Coordinates of C-alpha atoms in Angstrom, one line a residue:
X10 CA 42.7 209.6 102.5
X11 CA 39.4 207.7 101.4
X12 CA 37.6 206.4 104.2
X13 CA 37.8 202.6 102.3
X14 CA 36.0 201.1 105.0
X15 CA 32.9 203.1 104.6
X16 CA 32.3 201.3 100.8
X17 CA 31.3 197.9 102.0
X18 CA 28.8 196.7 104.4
X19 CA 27.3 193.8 105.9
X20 CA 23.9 192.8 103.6
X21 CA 21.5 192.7 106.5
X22 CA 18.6 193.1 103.8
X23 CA 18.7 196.3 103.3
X24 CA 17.4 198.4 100.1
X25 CA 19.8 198.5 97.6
X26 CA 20.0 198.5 93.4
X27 CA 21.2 195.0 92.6
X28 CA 23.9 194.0 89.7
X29 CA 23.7 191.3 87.6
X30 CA 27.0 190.1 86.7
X31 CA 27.2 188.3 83.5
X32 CA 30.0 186.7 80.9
X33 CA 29.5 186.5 77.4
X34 CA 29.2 182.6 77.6
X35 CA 25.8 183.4 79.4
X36 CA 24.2 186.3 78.1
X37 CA 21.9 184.8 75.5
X38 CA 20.6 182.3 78.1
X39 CA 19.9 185.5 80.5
X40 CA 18.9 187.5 78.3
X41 CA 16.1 185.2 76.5
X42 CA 14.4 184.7 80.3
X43 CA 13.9 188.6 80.3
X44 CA 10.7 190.5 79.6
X45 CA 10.4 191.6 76.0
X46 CA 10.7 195.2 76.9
X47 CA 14.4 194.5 79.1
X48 CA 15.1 193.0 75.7
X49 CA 14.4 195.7 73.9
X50 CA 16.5 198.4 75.7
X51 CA 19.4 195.6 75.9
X52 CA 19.4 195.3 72.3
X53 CA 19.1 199.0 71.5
X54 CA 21.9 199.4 73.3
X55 CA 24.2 196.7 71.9
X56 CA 24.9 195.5 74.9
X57 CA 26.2 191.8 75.1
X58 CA 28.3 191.3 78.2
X59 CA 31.7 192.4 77.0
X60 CA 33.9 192.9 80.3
X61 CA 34.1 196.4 81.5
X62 CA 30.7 197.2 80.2
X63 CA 27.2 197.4 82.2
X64 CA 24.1 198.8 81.5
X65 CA 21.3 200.4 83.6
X66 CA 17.8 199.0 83.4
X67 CA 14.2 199.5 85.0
X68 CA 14.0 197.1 88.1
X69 CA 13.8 193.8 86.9
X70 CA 14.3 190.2 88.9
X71 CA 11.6 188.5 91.5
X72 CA 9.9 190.0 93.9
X73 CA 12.1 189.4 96.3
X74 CA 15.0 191.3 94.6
X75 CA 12.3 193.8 93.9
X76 CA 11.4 194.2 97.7
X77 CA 15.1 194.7 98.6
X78 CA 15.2 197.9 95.6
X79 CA 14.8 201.4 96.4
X80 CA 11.5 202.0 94.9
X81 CA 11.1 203.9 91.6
X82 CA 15.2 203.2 91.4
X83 CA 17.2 201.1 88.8
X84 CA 19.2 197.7 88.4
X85 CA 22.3 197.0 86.5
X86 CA 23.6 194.3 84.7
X87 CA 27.5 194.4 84.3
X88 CA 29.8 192.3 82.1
X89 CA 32.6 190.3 82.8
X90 CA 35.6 187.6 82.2
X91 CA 34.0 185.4 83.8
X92 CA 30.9 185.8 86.0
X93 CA 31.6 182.7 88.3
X94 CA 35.0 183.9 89.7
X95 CA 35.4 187.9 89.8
X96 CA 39.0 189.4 89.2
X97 CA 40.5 192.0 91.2
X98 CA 39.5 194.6 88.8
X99 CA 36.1 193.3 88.0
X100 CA 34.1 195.9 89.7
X101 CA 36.5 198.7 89.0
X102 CA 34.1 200.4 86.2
X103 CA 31.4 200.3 88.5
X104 CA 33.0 201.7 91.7
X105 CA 34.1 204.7 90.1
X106 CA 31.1 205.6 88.2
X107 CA 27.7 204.4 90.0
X108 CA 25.6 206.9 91.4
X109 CA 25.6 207.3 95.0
X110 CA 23.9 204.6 97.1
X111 CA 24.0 201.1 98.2
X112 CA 24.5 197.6 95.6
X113 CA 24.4 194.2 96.5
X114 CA 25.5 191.7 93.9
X115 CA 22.6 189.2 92.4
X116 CA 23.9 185.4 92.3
X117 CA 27.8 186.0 92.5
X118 CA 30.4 186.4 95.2
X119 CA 32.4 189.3 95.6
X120 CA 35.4 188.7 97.7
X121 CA 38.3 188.8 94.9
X122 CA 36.7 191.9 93.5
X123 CA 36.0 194.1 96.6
X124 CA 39.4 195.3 96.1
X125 CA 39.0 196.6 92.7
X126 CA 35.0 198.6 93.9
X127 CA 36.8 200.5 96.7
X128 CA 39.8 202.1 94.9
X129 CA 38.4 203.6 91.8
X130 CA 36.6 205.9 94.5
X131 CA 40.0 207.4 96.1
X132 CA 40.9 210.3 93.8
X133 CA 43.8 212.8 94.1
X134 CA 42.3 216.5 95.2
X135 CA 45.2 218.1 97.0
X136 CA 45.9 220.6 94.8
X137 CA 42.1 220.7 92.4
X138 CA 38.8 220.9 93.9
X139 CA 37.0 217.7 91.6
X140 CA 33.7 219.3 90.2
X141 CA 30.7 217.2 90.9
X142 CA 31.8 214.8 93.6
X143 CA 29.2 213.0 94.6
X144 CA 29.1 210.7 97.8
X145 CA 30.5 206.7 97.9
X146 CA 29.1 203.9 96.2
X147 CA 28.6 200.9 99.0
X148 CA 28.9 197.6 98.5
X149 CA 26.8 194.7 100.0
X150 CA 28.3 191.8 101.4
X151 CA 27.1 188.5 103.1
X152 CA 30.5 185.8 103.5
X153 CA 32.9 188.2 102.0
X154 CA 32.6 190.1 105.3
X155 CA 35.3 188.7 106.5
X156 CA 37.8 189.9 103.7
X157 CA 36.9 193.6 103.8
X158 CA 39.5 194.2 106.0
X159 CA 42.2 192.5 104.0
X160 CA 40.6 194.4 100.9
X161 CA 40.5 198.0 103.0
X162 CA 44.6 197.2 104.0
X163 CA 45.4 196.7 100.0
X164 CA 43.4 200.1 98.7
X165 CA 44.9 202.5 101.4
X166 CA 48.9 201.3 100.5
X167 CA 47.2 201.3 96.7
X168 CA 46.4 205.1 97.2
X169 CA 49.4 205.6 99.2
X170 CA 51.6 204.8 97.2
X171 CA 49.6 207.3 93.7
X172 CA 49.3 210.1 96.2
X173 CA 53.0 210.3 97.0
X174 CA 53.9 209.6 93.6
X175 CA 51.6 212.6 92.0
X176 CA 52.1 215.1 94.8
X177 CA 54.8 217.4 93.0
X178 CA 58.8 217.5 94.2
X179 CA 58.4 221.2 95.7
X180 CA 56.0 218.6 98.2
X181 CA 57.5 215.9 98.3
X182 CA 61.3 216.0 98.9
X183 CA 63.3 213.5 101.3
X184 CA 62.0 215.3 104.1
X185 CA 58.7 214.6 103.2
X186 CA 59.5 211.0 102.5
X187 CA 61.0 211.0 106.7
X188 CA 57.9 212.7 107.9
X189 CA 55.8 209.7 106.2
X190 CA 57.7 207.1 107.3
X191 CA 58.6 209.0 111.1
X192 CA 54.6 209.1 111.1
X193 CA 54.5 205.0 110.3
X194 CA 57.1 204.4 112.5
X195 CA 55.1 206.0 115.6
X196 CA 51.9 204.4 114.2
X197 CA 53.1 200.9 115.0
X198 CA 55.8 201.2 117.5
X199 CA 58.8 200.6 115.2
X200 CA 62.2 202.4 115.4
X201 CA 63.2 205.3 112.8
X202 CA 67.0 206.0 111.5
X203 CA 67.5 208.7 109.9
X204 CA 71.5 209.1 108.6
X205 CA 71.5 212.8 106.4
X206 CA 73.3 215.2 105.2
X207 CA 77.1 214.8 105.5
X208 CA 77.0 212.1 108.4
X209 CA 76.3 210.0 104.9
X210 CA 80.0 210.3 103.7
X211 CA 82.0 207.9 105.4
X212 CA 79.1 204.9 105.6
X213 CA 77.0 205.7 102.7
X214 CA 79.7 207.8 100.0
X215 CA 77.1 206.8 96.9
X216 CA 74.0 207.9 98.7
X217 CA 76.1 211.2 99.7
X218 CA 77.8 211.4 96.0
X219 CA 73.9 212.0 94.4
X220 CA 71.9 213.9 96.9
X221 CA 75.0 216.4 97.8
X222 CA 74.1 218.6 94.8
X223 CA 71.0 219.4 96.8
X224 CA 72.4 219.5 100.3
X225 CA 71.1 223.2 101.5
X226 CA 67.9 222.8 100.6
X227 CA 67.1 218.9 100.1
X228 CA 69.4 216.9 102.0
X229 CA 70.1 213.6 101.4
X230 CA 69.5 210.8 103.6
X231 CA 69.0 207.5 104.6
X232 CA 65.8 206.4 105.9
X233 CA 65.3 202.9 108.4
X234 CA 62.6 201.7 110.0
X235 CA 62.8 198.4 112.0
X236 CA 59.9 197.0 113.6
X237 CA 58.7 193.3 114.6
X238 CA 59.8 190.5 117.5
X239 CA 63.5 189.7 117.1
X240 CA 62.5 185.8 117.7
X241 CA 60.8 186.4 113.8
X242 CA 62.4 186.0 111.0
X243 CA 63.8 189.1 109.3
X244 CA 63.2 190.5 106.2
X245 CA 64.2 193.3 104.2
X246 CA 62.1 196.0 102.2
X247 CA 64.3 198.7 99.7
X248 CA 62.9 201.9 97.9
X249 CA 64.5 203.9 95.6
X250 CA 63.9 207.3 96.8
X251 CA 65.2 210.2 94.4
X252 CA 62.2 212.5 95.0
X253 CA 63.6 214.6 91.9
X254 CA 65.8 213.9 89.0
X255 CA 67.4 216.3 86.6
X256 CA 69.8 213.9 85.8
X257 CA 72.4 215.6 86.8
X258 CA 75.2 217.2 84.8
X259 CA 73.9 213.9 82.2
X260 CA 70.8 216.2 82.2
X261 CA 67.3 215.0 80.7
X262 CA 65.9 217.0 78.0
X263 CA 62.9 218.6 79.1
X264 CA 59.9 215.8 77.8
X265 CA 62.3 213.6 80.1
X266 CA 62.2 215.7 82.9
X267 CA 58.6 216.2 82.8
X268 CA 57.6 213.4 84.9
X269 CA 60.9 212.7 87.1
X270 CA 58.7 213.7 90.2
X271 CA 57.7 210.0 90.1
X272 CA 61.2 208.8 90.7
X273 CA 60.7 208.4 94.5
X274 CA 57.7 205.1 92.8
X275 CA 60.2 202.8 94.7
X276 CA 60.1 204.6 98.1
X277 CA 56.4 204.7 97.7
X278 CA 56.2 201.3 97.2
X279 CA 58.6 200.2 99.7
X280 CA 56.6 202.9 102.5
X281 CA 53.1 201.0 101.3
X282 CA 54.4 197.9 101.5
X283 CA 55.9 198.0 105.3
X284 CA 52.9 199.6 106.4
X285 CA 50.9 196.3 104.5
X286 CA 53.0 193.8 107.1
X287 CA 52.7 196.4 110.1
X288 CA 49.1 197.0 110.3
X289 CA 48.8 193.2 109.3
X290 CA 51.0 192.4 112.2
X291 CA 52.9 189.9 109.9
X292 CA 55.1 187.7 112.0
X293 CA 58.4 189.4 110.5
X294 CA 61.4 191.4 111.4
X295 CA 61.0 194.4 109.1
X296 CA 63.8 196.2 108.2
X297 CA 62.8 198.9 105.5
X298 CA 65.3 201.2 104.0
X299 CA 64.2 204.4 101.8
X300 CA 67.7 206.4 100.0
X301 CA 66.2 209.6 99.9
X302 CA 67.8 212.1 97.4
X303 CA 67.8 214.8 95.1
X304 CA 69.4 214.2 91.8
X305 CA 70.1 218.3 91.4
X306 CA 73.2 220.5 89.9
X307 CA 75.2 222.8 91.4
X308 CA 78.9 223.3 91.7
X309 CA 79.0 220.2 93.7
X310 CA 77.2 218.0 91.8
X311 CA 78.5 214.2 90.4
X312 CA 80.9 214.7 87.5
X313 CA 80.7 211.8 84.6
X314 CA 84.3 210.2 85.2
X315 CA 84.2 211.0 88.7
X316 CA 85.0 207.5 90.9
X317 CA 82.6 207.0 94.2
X318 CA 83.9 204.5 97.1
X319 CA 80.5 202.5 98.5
X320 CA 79.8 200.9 101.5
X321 CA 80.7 197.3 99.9
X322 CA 83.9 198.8 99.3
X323 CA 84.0 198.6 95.3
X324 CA 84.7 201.7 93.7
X325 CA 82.8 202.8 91.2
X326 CA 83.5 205.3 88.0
X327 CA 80.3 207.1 87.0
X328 CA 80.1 207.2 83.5
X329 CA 76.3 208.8 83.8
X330 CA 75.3 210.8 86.2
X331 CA 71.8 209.8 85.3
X332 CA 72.2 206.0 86.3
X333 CA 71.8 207.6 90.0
X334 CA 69.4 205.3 91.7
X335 CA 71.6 202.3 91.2
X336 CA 74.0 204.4 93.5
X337 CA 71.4 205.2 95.9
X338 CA 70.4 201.2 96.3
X339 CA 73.9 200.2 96.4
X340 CA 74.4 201.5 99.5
X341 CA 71.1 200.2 100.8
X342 CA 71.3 197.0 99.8
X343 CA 74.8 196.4 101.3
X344 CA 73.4 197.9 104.5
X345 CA 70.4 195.1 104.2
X346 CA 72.4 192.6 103.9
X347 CA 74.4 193.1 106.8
X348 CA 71.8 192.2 108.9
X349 CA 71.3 189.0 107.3
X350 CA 67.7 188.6 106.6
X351 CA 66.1 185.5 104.9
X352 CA 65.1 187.5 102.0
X353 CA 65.5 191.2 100.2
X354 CA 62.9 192.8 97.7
X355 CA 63.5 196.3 96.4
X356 CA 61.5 198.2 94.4
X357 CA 62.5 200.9 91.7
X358 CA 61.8 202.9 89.3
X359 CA 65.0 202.2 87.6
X360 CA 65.5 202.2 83.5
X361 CA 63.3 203.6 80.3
X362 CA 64.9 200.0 79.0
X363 CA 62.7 198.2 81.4
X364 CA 59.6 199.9 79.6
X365 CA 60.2 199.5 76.2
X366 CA 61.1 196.0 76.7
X367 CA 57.4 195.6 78.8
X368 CA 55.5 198.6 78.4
X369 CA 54.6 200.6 81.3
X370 CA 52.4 198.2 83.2
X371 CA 54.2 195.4 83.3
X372 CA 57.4 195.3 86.3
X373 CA 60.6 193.8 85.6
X374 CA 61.8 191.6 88.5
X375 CA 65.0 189.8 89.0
X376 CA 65.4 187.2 91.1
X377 CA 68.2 185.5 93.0
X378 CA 66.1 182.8 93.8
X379 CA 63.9 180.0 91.9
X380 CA 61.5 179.3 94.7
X381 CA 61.0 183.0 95.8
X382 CA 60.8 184.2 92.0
X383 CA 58.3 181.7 91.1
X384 CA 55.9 182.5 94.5
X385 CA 56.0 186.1 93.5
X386 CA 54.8 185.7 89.7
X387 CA 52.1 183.3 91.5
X388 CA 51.2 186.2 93.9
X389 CA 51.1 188.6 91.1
X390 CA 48.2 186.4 88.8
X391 CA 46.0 185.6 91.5
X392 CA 46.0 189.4 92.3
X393 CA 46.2 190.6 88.3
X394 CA 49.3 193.2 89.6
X395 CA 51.1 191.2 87.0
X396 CA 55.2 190.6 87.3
X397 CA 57.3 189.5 84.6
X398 CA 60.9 188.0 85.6
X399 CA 63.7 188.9 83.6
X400 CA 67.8 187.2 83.5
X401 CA 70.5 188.3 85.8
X402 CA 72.5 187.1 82.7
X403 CA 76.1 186.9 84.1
X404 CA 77.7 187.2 80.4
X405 CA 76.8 190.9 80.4
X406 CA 78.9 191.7 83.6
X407 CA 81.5 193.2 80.9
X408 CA 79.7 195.8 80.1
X409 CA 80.2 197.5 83.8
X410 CA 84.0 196.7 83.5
X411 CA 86.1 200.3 83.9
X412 CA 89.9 199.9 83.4
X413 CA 90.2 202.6 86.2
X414 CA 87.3 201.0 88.7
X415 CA 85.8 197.9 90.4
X416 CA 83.1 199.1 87.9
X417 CA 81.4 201.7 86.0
X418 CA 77.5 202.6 86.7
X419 CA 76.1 202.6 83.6
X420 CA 76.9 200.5 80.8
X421 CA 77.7 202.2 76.9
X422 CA 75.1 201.5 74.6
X423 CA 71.2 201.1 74.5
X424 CA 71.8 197.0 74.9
X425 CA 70.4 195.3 77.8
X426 CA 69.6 198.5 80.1
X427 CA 67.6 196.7 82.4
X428 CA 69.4 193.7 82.9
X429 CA 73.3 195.4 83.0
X430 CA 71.2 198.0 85.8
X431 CA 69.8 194.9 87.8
X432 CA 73.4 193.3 87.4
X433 CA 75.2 196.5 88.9
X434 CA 72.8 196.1 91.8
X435 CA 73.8 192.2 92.6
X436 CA 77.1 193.3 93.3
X437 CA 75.8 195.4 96.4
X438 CA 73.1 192.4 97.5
X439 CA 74.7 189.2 99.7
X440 CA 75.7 186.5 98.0
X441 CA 73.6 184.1 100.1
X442 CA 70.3 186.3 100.5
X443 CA 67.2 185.5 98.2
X444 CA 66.7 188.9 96.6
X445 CA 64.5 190.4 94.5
X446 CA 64.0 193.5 92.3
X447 CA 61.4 195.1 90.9
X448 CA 62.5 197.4 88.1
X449 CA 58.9 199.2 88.3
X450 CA 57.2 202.7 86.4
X451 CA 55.3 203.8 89.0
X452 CA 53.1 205.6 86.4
X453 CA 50.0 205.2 84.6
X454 CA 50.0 206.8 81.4
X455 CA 47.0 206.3 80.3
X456 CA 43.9 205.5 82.5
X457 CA 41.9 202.5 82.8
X458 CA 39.0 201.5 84.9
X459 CA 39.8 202.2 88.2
X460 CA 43.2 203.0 87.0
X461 CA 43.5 206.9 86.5
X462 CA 46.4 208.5 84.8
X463 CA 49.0 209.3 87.0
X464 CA 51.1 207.8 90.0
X465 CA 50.6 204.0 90.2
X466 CA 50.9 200.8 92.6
X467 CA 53.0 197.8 90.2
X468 CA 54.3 194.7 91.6
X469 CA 52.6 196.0 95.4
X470 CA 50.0 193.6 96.1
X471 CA 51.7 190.4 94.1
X472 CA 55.1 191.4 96.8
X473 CA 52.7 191.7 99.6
X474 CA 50.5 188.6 98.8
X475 CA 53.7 186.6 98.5
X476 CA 55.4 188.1 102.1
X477 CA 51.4 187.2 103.3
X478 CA 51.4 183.3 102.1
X479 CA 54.9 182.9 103.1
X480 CA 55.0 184.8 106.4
X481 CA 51.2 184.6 107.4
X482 CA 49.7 182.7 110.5

């Protein structure tokens, strides 16, 4: 893991190349105090401030600023949205690409940006040796000190939750998913449940129904940690863990397929977020809960028609075996809700109908709850992890009626797959819990600053910054 702590320091005057940030609504005032000659290469290179670009010049400033520069070295100017109140992703162009050294930032504050300079610089090498890696880019910083720490917390479960999500299945199977959690559990004094294999029958049939098709070699199970004072309030955090999906005997084509290493996203983000509230010492009762399958074939394997009991006690007739991690949460979630916490968020990676309604960076969340719904969109702009909440619309509960069943698991059609998914799911949650779901892609499929392709973090740091406002001292 990235040593995130190592990026930013404390600005005790130090030599370091300075950054000018600047927004388009300033850039003709800057640039017309400048020496002709900075003029010159600005305008040779077309540069005018659009966000995400920068530019490097010859030292320029007073001579002050010019004192505080490694000699015979280079300044930067950088644009923008807007240069008086950074974004989380601000800095992410520069992070990533900056050659190695030390930066302070000329005239602007840093603390909602530090986030977006330290992540850009954690890269996935477990199984490539990256050519040319130079050493870390660190950040100067006076006030925003005091938020490093905060900023450090939110790019380790960032990176977290990309390197579980890229490392392959052959790596990453529900045993893996125990060791990482056993491992966080022991860091922080909580309690680890494991319930796998076929002790998962009687209490958990749906969890056992999926992963039994991969019992020799992957076996299911269910995955608890609880940590926190019992005088705090509890909470629960779900994650859908199917570490591998073929779909089952509703198999995927192969393009499908391709990427269905990323179908554990949920447990990833579920893992990141309880280890956000541990090492934060949040003043909660954590209860997390990680299904953790293997959606394989074999001669056991779920049958389309077959009819599962659950822990709720509805039975259910599976009309695809490829609407599995509905099953796997079912179970969960009834378990959560026995304990009767003040609130439930779950987080998968759930239907294609979620992305082509909002695209691939852009979570789906349901929401039980007005209050909790709206604090979580809030938490999600002031951090730019963006949420969008979709209807729990009660009128399409018909479409998981079954004439032989409580309910089927998958609703006929291509109408509404996100919202009859969610709906299957609030039949497993209580009644009289505030619960939320994130119906996330874990995936980036195309990169952006500070964003690489791959295994992504969507709806993390909006769910932790609301638990944090809520919860926090």
């Amino acid at each position: 893991m990235t040593d995130f702590k190592s990026l930013v320091e404390a600005d005790k005057g130090q030599p370091a190349r300075t950054i000018q940030i600047l927004d388009v609504n300033i850039f003709e005032a800057w640039l017309k105090d400048q020496p002709e000659n900075i003029r010159s290469i600005v305008r040779g290179y077309r540069f005018v401030a659009n966000p995400e670009s920068y530019l490097l010049l010859p030292c320029i400033g007073t001579k002050e600023i010019s004192d505080k520069t490694e000699q015979g070295d280079f300044t930067l100017v950088a644009g923008v949205i807007d240069h008086k109140k950074l974004d989380p992703w601000a800095l992410a162009k520069l992070g990533g690409r900056l050659p190695e050294g030390k930066y302070r930032l000329a005239d602007t504050s840093a603390r909602d940006a530090l986030f977006g300079w330290m992540i850009p610089q954690h890269e996935f090498d477990q199984y490539k040796e990256l050519p040319d890696r130079q050493g870390p880019s660190v950040l100067l910083v006076k006030d925003e000190i005091s938020q490093v720490e905060e900023a450090v917390r939110q790019a380790e479960a960032t990176a977290l939750v990309r390197d579980m999500v890229n490392t392959p299945a052959a790596d990453m199977g529900p045993d893996k998913l125990e060791e990482i959690s056993q491992k966080l559990a022991e860091q922080h004094g909580g309690e680890l449940i494991i319930t796998r294999g076929d002790a998962l029958e009687k209490g958990f049939p749906m969890i056992h129904g999926v992963g039994k098709a991969a019992m020799r070699q992957h076996a299911p199970r269910l995955i608890e940690i609880k940590w926190g004072k019992e005088n705090h309030p509890k909470i629960a955090i779900v994650g859908k863990g199917v570490t591998f999906d073929t779909g089952g005997l509703s198999m995927k084509s192969p393009a499908g397929m391709l990427i269905m290493k990323k179908d554990m996203g949920g447990a990833a983000h579920a893992i990141a977020l309880a280890k956000l509230i541990m090492e934060a010492k949040l003043p909660v009762q954590l209860h997390l809960l990680v299904p953790a399958v293997e959606n394989s074939v074999d001669g056991t394997a779920l049958r389309p028609g077959d009819i599962l009991d659950s822990r709720k006690g509805l039975t259910v007739e599976v009309t695809n075996t490829d609407a599995e991690g509905r099953l796997v949460l079912g179970d969960a979630l009834t378990l959560a809700g026995e304990e009767e916490p003040e609130l439930i968020i779950d987080f998968a990676t759930l239907t294609g109908a979620a992305r082509v309604a909002l695209g691939p960076d852009l979570p789906a969340m349901f929401c039980t709850d007005d209050d909790m719904a709206e604090g979580l969109l809030t938490a999600g702009e002031t951090q730019d992890d963006p949420l969008w909440r979709m209807p729990l619309w009660k009128r399409y509960d018909y479409m998981l009626n079954s004439s032989i069943a409580d309910c089927i698991n998958s609703a006929a059609g291509s109408f509404g797959g996100c919202m009859t998914a969610a709906l299957f799911l609030k039949k497993f949650a209580p009644d009289n819990v505030p619960w939320a779901h994130f119906d996330t892609y874990a995936w980036r499929p195309a990169s952006k600053p500070g964003r690489p392709k791959g295994g992504e973090a969507l709806g993390l740091r909006a769910s932790w910054t609301y638990l944090k406002e809520r919860y926090g001292s």
